[in-house]
Short mmCIF file of C-alpha atoms in Angstrom, two decimals:
data_model
loop_
_atom_site.label_atom_id
_atom_site.label_comp_id
_atom_site.label_asym_id
_atom_site.label_seq_id
_atom_site.Cartn_x
_atom_site.Cartn_y
_atom_site.Cartn_z
CA UNK F 4 -13.63 -22.64 40.67
CA UNK F 5 -17.19 -23.55 41.27
CA UNK F 6 -18.13 -24.30 37.69
CA UNK F 7 -15.41 -26.88 37.10
CA UNK F 8 -14.96 -30.39 38.36
CA UNK F 9 -11.20 -30.62 38.97
CA UNK F 10 -11.92 -33.02 41.76
CA UNK F 11 -9.32 -35.48 42.93
CA UNK F 12 -11.06 -36.70 46.03
CA UNK F 13 -7.92 -36.42 48.13
CA UNK F 14 -7.32 -32.75 47.30
CA UNK F 15 -10.01 -31.48 49.55
CA UNK F 16 -8.41 -28.29 50.83
CA UNK F 17 -8.69 -26.51 47.49
CA UNK F 18 -12.03 -28.03 46.67
CA UNK F 19 -13.73 -27.34 49.99
CA UNK F 20 -12.26 -23.89 50.44
CA UNK F 21 -13.70 -22.99 47.05
CA UNK F 22 -17.22 -23.45 48.35
CA UNK F 23 -16.90 -21.16 51.34
CA UNK F 24 -19.54 -18.43 51.23
CA UNK F 25 -18.01 -14.99 50.78
CA UNK F 26 -20.92 -13.27 52.48
CA UNK F 27 -20.75 -10.02 54.36
CA UNK F 28 -23.42 -7.92 55.96
CA UNK F 29 -23.42 -4.96 53.61
CA UNK F 30 -23.81 -1.55 55.30
CA UNK F 31 -25.94 -0.38 52.36
CA UNK F 32 -28.48 -3.08 52.98
CA UNK F 33 -28.41 -2.76 56.76
CA UNK F 34 -31.72 -1.56 58.26
CA UNK F 35 -31.92 1.89 59.76
CA UNK F 36 -33.32 0.58 63.02
CA UNK F 37 -31.16 -2.03 64.73
CA UNK F 38 -33.91 -4.16 66.21
CA UNK F 39 -33.11 -7.49 67.87
CA UNK F 40 -34.49 -9.37 64.86
CA UNK F 41 -32.51 -7.29 62.36
CA UNK F 42 -29.33 -7.73 64.36
CA UNK F 43 -29.83 -11.50 64.27
CA UNK F 44 -30.31 -11.41 60.50
CA UNK F 45 -27.13 -9.39 60.06
CA UNK F 46 -25.10 -11.94 62.04
CA UNK F 47 -26.45 -14.91 60.08
CA UNK F 48 -23.83 -14.86 57.25
CA UNK F 49 -21.04 -14.87 59.84
CA UNK F 50 -22.60 -17.87 61.55
CA UNK F 51 -22.84 -19.73 58.24
CA UNK F 52 -19.18 -19.05 57.51
CA UNK F 53 -18.19 -20.36 60.94
CA UNK F 54 -20.21 -23.55 60.51
CA UNK F 55 -18.65 -24.22 57.12
CA UNK F 56 -15.12 -23.51 58.37
CA UNK F 57 -15.63 -25.90 61.27
CA UNK F 58 -17.07 -28.49 58.90
CA UNK F 59 -13.98 -28.27 56.69
CA UNK F 60 -11.62 -28.59 59.65
CA UNK F 61 -13.47 -31.63 60.98
CA UNK F 62 -13.52 -33.24 57.56
CA UNK F 63 -9.76 -32.77 57.18
CA UNK F 64 -9.30 -34.43 60.58
CA UNK F 65 -11.40 -37.40 59.47
CA UNK F 66 -14.26 -36.49 61.82
CA UNK F 67 -16.92 -37.02 59.18
CA UNK F 68 -19.93 -37.32 61.50
CA UNK F 69 -19.07 -34.02 63.19
CA UNK F 70 -18.55 -32.43 59.78
CA UNK F 71 -22.05 -33.59 58.82
CA UNK F 72 -23.43 -31.78 61.89
CA UNK F 73 -21.68 -28.55 60.94
CA UNK F 74 -22.92 -28.59 57.35
CA UNK F 75 -26.39 -29.45 58.62
CA UNK F 76 -26.29 -26.25 60.70
CA UNK F 77 -25.15 -24.30 57.65
CA UNK F 78 -28.08 -25.74 55.68
CA UNK F 79 -30.49 -24.68 58.43
CA UNK F 80 -29.14 -21.14 58.12
CA UNK F 81 -29.29 -21.13 54.33
CA UNK F 82 -31.25 -24.05 52.84
CA UNK F 83 -30.88 -22.70 49.29
CA UNK F 84 -27.09 -22.97 48.99
CA UNK F 85 -26.40 -26.05 46.85
CA UNK F 86 -22.75 -26.19 47.92
CA UNK F 87 -23.62 -27.11 51.50
CA UNK F 88 -25.59 -30.15 50.31
CA UNK F 89 -22.68 -31.12 48.07
CA UNK F 90 -20.26 -30.94 51.00
CA UNK F 91 -22.53 -32.92 53.31
CA UNK F 92 -23.06 -35.49 50.56
CA UNK F 93 -19.31 -36.07 50.42
CA UNK F 94 -19.17 -36.48 54.21
CA UNK F 95 -21.93 -39.11 54.04
CA UNK F 96 -20.04 -40.84 51.22
CA UNK F 97 -16.92 -41.06 53.39
CA UNK F 98 -19.09 -42.59 56.13
CA UNK F 99 -20.39 -45.12 53.56
CA UNK F 100 -23.93 -43.80 54.18
CA UNK F 101 -24.65 -43.83 50.49
CA UNK F 102 -28.43 -43.32 50.63
CA UNK F 103 -27.97 -40.07 52.57
CA UNK F 104 -25.17 -39.04 50.22
CA UNK F 105 -27.48 -39.59 47.26
CA UNK F 106 -30.32 -37.58 48.80
CA UNK F 107 -28.04 -34.57 49.40
CA UNK F 108 -26.54 -34.82 45.92
CA UNK F 109 -30.00 -34.81 44.36
CA UNK F 110 -30.94 -31.76 46.45
CA UNK F 111 -27.84 -29.91 45.27
CA UNK F 112 -28.78 -30.72 41.66
CA UNK F 113 -32.32 -29.49 42.25
CA UNK F 114 -30.94 -26.17 43.49
CA UNK F 115 -28.20 -25.90 40.84
CA UNK F 116 -28.95 -28.03 37.75
CA UNK F 117 -25.75 -26.94 35.99
CA UNK F 118 -23.34 -27.64 38.86
CA UNK F 119 -21.02 -30.52 37.80
CA UNK F 120 -20.06 -31.48 41.35
CA UNK F 121 -23.69 -32.22 42.19
CA UNK F 122 -23.81 -34.91 39.51
CA UNK F 123 -20.37 -36.16 40.55
CA UNK F 124 -21.63 -36.60 44.13
CA UNK F 125 -24.73 -38.34 42.81
CA UNK F 126 -22.70 -40.73 40.69
CA UNK F 127 -20.33 -41.52 43.57
CA UNK F 128 -23.26 -42.29 45.89
CA UNK F 129 -24.91 -44.51 43.26
CA UNK F 130 -21.69 -46.45 42.86
CA UNK F 131 -21.63 -46.98 46.61
CA UNK F 132 -25.18 -48.34 46.32
CA UNK F 133 -24.02 -50.60 43.44
CA UNK F 134 -26.47 -48.93 41.04
CA UNK F 135 -23.82 -48.78 38.36
CA UNK F 136 -25.95 -48.05 35.30
CA UNK F 137 -27.44 -44.99 37.04
CA UNK F 138 -23.98 -43.93 38.19
CA UNK F 139 -22.84 -44.13 34.57
CA UNK F 140 -25.54 -41.65 33.51
CA UNK F 141 -24.60 -39.26 36.35
CA UNK F 142 -20.93 -39.28 35.34
CA UNK F 143 -21.89 -38.72 31.71
CA UNK F 144 -23.80 -35.63 32.84
CA UNK F 145 -20.71 -34.36 34.69
CA UNK F 146 -18.72 -34.61 31.48
CA UNK F 147 -21.42 -32.79 29.51
CA UNK F 148 -21.00 -29.89 31.92
CA UNK F 149 -17.23 -30.18 32.29
CA UNK F 150 -15.54 -32.31 29.64
CA UNK F 151 -12.13 -31.95 31.33
CA UNK F 152 -13.14 -33.63 34.59
CA UNK F 153 -10.66 -36.54 34.74
CA UNK F 154 -12.19 -37.94 37.94
CA UNK F 155 -15.60 -38.26 36.27
CA UNK F 156 -13.99 -39.98 33.27
CA UNK F 157 -12.31 -42.44 35.62
CA UNK F 158 -15.50 -43.24 37.52
CA UNK F 159 -17.46 -43.49 34.30
CA UNK F 160 -15.09 -46.23 33.15
CA UNK F 161 -15.31 -47.96 36.54
CA UNK F 162 -19.11 -47.95 36.47
CA UNK F 163 -19.06 -49.59 33.03
CA UNK F 164 -16.49 -52.18 34.06
CA UNK F 165 -18.55 -53.12 37.12
CA UNK F 166 -21.68 -53.52 34.98
CA UNK F 167 -19.86 -55.99 32.76
CA UNK F 168 -18.43 -57.79 35.77
CA UNK F 169 -21.96 -58.24 37.10
CA UNK F 170 -22.74 -60.02 33.85
CA UNK F 171 -19.78 -62.31 34.37
CA UNK F 172 -16.98 -60.63 32.43
CA UNK F 173 -13.53 -60.68 34.00
CA UNK F 174 -12.20 -57.26 35.03
CA UNK F 175 -9.27 -57.07 32.61
CA UNK F 176 -11.39 -58.34 29.75
CA UNK F 177 -14.05 -55.72 30.51
CA UNK F 178 -11.50 -52.92 30.17
CA UNK F 179 -10.18 -54.28 26.87
CA UNK F 180 -13.70 -54.60 25.42
CA UNK F 181 -14.68 -51.12 26.60
CA UNK F 182 -11.54 -49.72 25.04
CA UNK F 183 -12.75 -51.13 21.75
CA UNK F 184 -16.53 -50.60 21.99
CA UNK F 185 -16.78 -47.75 24.57
CA UNK F 186 -20.18 -48.55 26.13
CA UNK F 187 -21.67 -51.53 27.93
CA UNK F 188 -24.49 -51.75 25.41
CA UNK F 189 -22.03 -51.76 22.52
CA UNK F 190 -19.99 -54.55 24.12
CA UNK F 191 -23.06 -56.75 24.55
CA UNK F 192 -24.40 -55.94 21.08
CA UNK F 193 -21.05 -56.75 19.47
CA UNK F 194 -20.81 -60.01 21.37
CA UNK F 195 -24.30 -61.05 20.32
CA UNK F 196 -23.62 -60.06 16.71
CA UNK F 197 -20.63 -62.40 16.68
CA UNK F 198 -22.82 -65.18 17.96
CA UNK F 199 -20.58 -65.71 20.96
CA UNK F 200 -22.83 -64.45 23.69
CA UNK F 201 -26.53 -65.20 23.18
CA UNK F 202 -27.46 -64.99 26.88
CA UNK F 203 -29.21 -68.35 26.75
CA UNK F 204 -27.97 -69.56 30.10
CA UNK F 205 -30.71 -70.73 32.48
CA UNK F 206 -28.45 -70.93 35.53
CA UNK F 207 -27.09 -68.38 38.00
CA UNK F 208 -24.14 -68.60 40.37
CA UNK F 209 -25.06 -66.87 43.65
CA UNK F 210 -22.27 -65.92 46.05
CA UNK F 211 -22.11 -64.78 49.68
CA UNK F 212 -24.34 -67.64 50.86
CA UNK F 213 -23.99 -68.23 54.61
CA UNK F 214 -25.33 -71.01 56.83
CA UNK F 215 -28.17 -68.66 57.78
CA UNK F 216 -29.58 -68.95 54.25
CA UNK F 217 -31.71 -72.04 53.64
CA UNK F 218 -32.74 -73.59 50.34
CA UNK F 219 -36.30 -72.45 51.07
CA UNK F 220 -35.08 -68.86 51.49
CA UNK F 221 -33.54 -69.03 48.03
CA UNK F 222 -36.65 -70.58 46.49
CA UNK F 223 -38.89 -67.90 48.01
CA UNK F 224 -36.60 -65.14 46.75
CA UNK F 225 -35.99 -66.37 43.21
CA UNK F 226 -39.36 -67.96 42.36
CA UNK F 227 -40.88 -64.51 41.77
CA UNK F 228 -38.93 -64.41 38.50
CA UNK F 229 -40.13 -67.74 37.15
CA UNK F 230 -40.22 -71.48 37.62
CA UNK F 231 -37.14 -72.96 39.28
CA UNK F 232 -36.03 -76.41 38.13
CA UNK F 233 -33.39 -77.00 40.79
CA UNK F 234 -31.21 -75.39 43.44
CA UNK F 235 -27.83 -76.58 44.68
CA UNK F 236 -26.36 -74.97 47.81
CA UNK F 237 -22.62 -75.33 48.51
CA UNK F 238 -22.15 -73.95 52.02
CA UNK F 239 -18.47 -74.90 52.09
CA UNK F 240 -17.95 -72.58 49.11
CA UNK F 241 -20.43 -69.95 50.29
CA UNK F 242 -22.39 -70.15 47.07
CA UNK F 243 -25.40 -71.71 45.34
CA UNK F 244 -26.56 -72.51 41.80
CA UNK F 245 -30.11 -71.57 40.75
CA UNK F 246 -31.44 -73.29 37.62
CA UNK F 247 -34.49 -71.67 36.01
CA UNK F 248 -36.81 -73.08 33.39
CA UNK F 249 -35.64 -70.59 30.77
CA UNK F 250 -32.90 -67.99 30.22
CA UNK F 251 -35.18 -64.94 30.37
CA UNK F 252 -36.07 -65.74 33.98
CA UNK F 253 -32.40 -66.02 34.92
CA UNK F 254 -31.55 -62.76 33.15
CA UNK F 255 -34.29 -60.85 35.03
CA UNK F 256 -33.25 -62.28 38.40
CA UNK F 257 -29.63 -61.36 37.72
CA UNK F 258 -30.54 -57.72 37.18
CA UNK F 259 -33.16 -57.32 39.91
CA UNK F 260 -31.56 -59.28 42.75
CA UNK F 261 -27.93 -58.17 42.44
CA UNK F 262 -26.84 -56.93 45.87
CA UNK F 263 -30.08 -57.91 47.65
CA UNK F 264 -29.62 -58.73 51.34
CA UNK F 265 -30.38 -62.29 52.47
CA UNK F 266 -29.24 -63.78 55.75
CA UNK F 267 -27.40 -60.58 56.73
CA UNK F 268 -25.30 -60.76 53.54
CA UNK F 269 -25.53 -59.04 50.17
CA UNK F 270 -25.89 -61.51 47.35
CA UNK F 271 -23.43 -61.42 44.46
CA UNK F 272 -24.56 -63.05 41.21
CA UNK F 273 -23.26 -63.90 37.76
CA UNK F 274 -23.58 -66.62 35.17
CA UNK F 275 -21.59 -69.79 36.01
CA UNK F 276 -17.90 -69.77 35.14
CA UNK F 277 -18.08 -72.80 32.86
CA UNK F 278 -20.77 -71.19 30.71
CA UNK F 279 -18.93 -67.86 30.64
CA UNK F 280 -15.73 -69.51 29.43
CA UNK F 281 -17.63 -71.15 26.58
CA UNK F 282 -19.58 -68.09 25.44
CA UNK F 283 -17.71 -64.86 26.22
CA UNK F 284 -15.88 -63.29 23.29
CA UNK F 285 -12.12 -63.69 23.36
CA UNK F 286 -9.98 -60.58 23.46
CA UNK F 287 -6.79 -60.57 21.45
CA UNK F 288 -3.82 -58.30 21.84
CA UNK F 289 -0.66 -58.04 19.84
CA UNK F 290 2.48 -58.54 21.89
CA UNK F 291 5.71 -56.67 21.36
CA UNK F 292 6.95 -59.55 19.22
CA UNK F 293 3.93 -59.20 16.94
CA UNK F 294 2.21 -62.44 17.99
CA UNK F 295 -1.40 -62.53 19.12
CA UNK F 296 -2.33 -63.83 22.54
CA UNK F 297 -5.88 -64.61 23.67
CA UNK F 298 -6.74 -63.55 27.20
CA UNK F 299 -8.12 -66.17 29.50
CA UNK F 300 -11.55 -65.75 30.98
CA UNK F 301 -11.25 -66.88 34.58
CA UNK F 302 -14.08 -66.58 37.03
CA UNK F 303 -14.26 -63.79 39.56
CA UNK F 304 -11.61 -64.53 42.18
CA UNK F 305 -11.24 -62.95 45.57
CA UNK F 306 -7.88 -61.17 45.61
CA UNK F 307 -5.58 -61.12 48.64
CA UNK F 308 -5.78 -58.07 50.91
CA UNK F 309 -3.48 -55.10 50.36
CA UNK F 310 -1.16 -53.69 53.02
CA UNK F 311 -2.07 -56.51 55.37
CA UNK F 312 -5.81 -56.02 55.81
CA UNK F 313 -7.10 -53.50 53.23
CA UNK F 314 -9.65 -54.69 50.67
CA UNK F 315 -8.12 -55.07 47.20
CA UNK F 316 -11.39 -54.32 45.40
CA UNK F 317 -12.14 -51.26 47.54
CA UNK F 318 -8.83 -49.82 46.37
CA UNK F 319 -9.51 -50.70 42.71
CA UNK F 320 -12.98 -51.05 41.18
CA UNK F 321 -15.26 -51.29 44.22
CA UNK F 322 -16.20 -54.09 46.60
CA UNK F 323 -19.40 -56.11 46.14
CA UNK F 324 -19.54 -57.02 49.82
CA UNK F 325 -19.91 -53.47 51.16
CA UNK F 326 -19.85 -53.19 54.94
CA UNK F 327 -19.95 -57.00 55.18
CA UNK F 328 -16.46 -57.32 53.74
CA UNK F 329 -13.96 -58.89 56.13
CA UNK F 330 -11.22 -56.54 54.97
CA UNK F 331 -10.88 -52.82 55.70
CA UNK F 332 -12.60 -50.15 53.59
CA UNK F 333 -10.66 -46.93 54.20
CA UNK F 334 -12.67 -44.04 52.65
CA UNK F 335 -9.70 -42.05 51.39
CA UNK F 336 -8.24 -45.16 49.72
CA UNK F 337 -11.30 -45.80 47.52
CA UNK F 338 -10.14 -46.34 43.93
CA UNK F 339 -6.53 -45.45 44.81
CA UNK F 340 -5.05 -48.38 42.86
CA UNK F 341 -7.48 -48.20 39.97
CA UNK F 342 -5.71 -48.28 36.59
CA UNK F 343 -7.22 -46.48 33.64
CA UNK F 344 -7.56 -48.25 30.32
CA UNK F 345 -4.79 -46.90 28.10
CA UNK F 346 -5.67 -45.77 24.54
#
């Protein structure tokens, strides 16, 4: 059903078959004179159908690059069919070519502004690019068009959790706070109102620092956001601490430089663990015995791989390291182990 977004990303047979063009060369519209040009035009719908069928088969076999080629041919035959762009966007997403996936998703939206899957593809691509606040808006649009789309609800929650994690919240704590306050903005506002999170930290923890990155490289990158008082690089821990003159400078750098490439690695940033433990709001839950327990606020820890060599975060909320991660990112396993926040 084209208008709905019942889209578990592993159930592709139903989803992809639904977008096949049911086009036939109608005898009523056929020209009286069968010229060479007219004959070619009459065969065009059949060619499109063949390209799409081949694209589906290749996708199901995991041949995503070849599937891209087939949907590209279909687009050349009919550049106004939004479904072909949506299909090719998904192929690019499986290849982790998120910029191309985003471009195709935006094209499908341009052609069909009320098609939920177009916004779902856009949101998925934005999450791959780690543009989580934009992904959140895309998933919200999906739900405006199809409020029953469970996959969009799931990714909407994930995009919000990842935004809070970028600010230094621990994953479990992020889910508890979102369960209570719903949006990222509401979580931050509530924390500030309680006086427990004033965002007055002048320091940033920067991860993914390799030996290729020098102190001068860090100074040149971060000084555009304000005066730097000191920098401490800990190569043995693959991280560095940047201390700005004031908190506003640190806050801007945190937002603008998250995921920026430096020394062939994508930087990961948050406020230092010690500051986070002192300032983040505690989350309390009532146990079965009726006693209240405060959750700890540990720093972001790298979890052990799953199934031997699969990335834990790829299978849950998304991996900050992208294609630089030393563990496997299997496209069809993305988000497989993600647990929704229970009401």
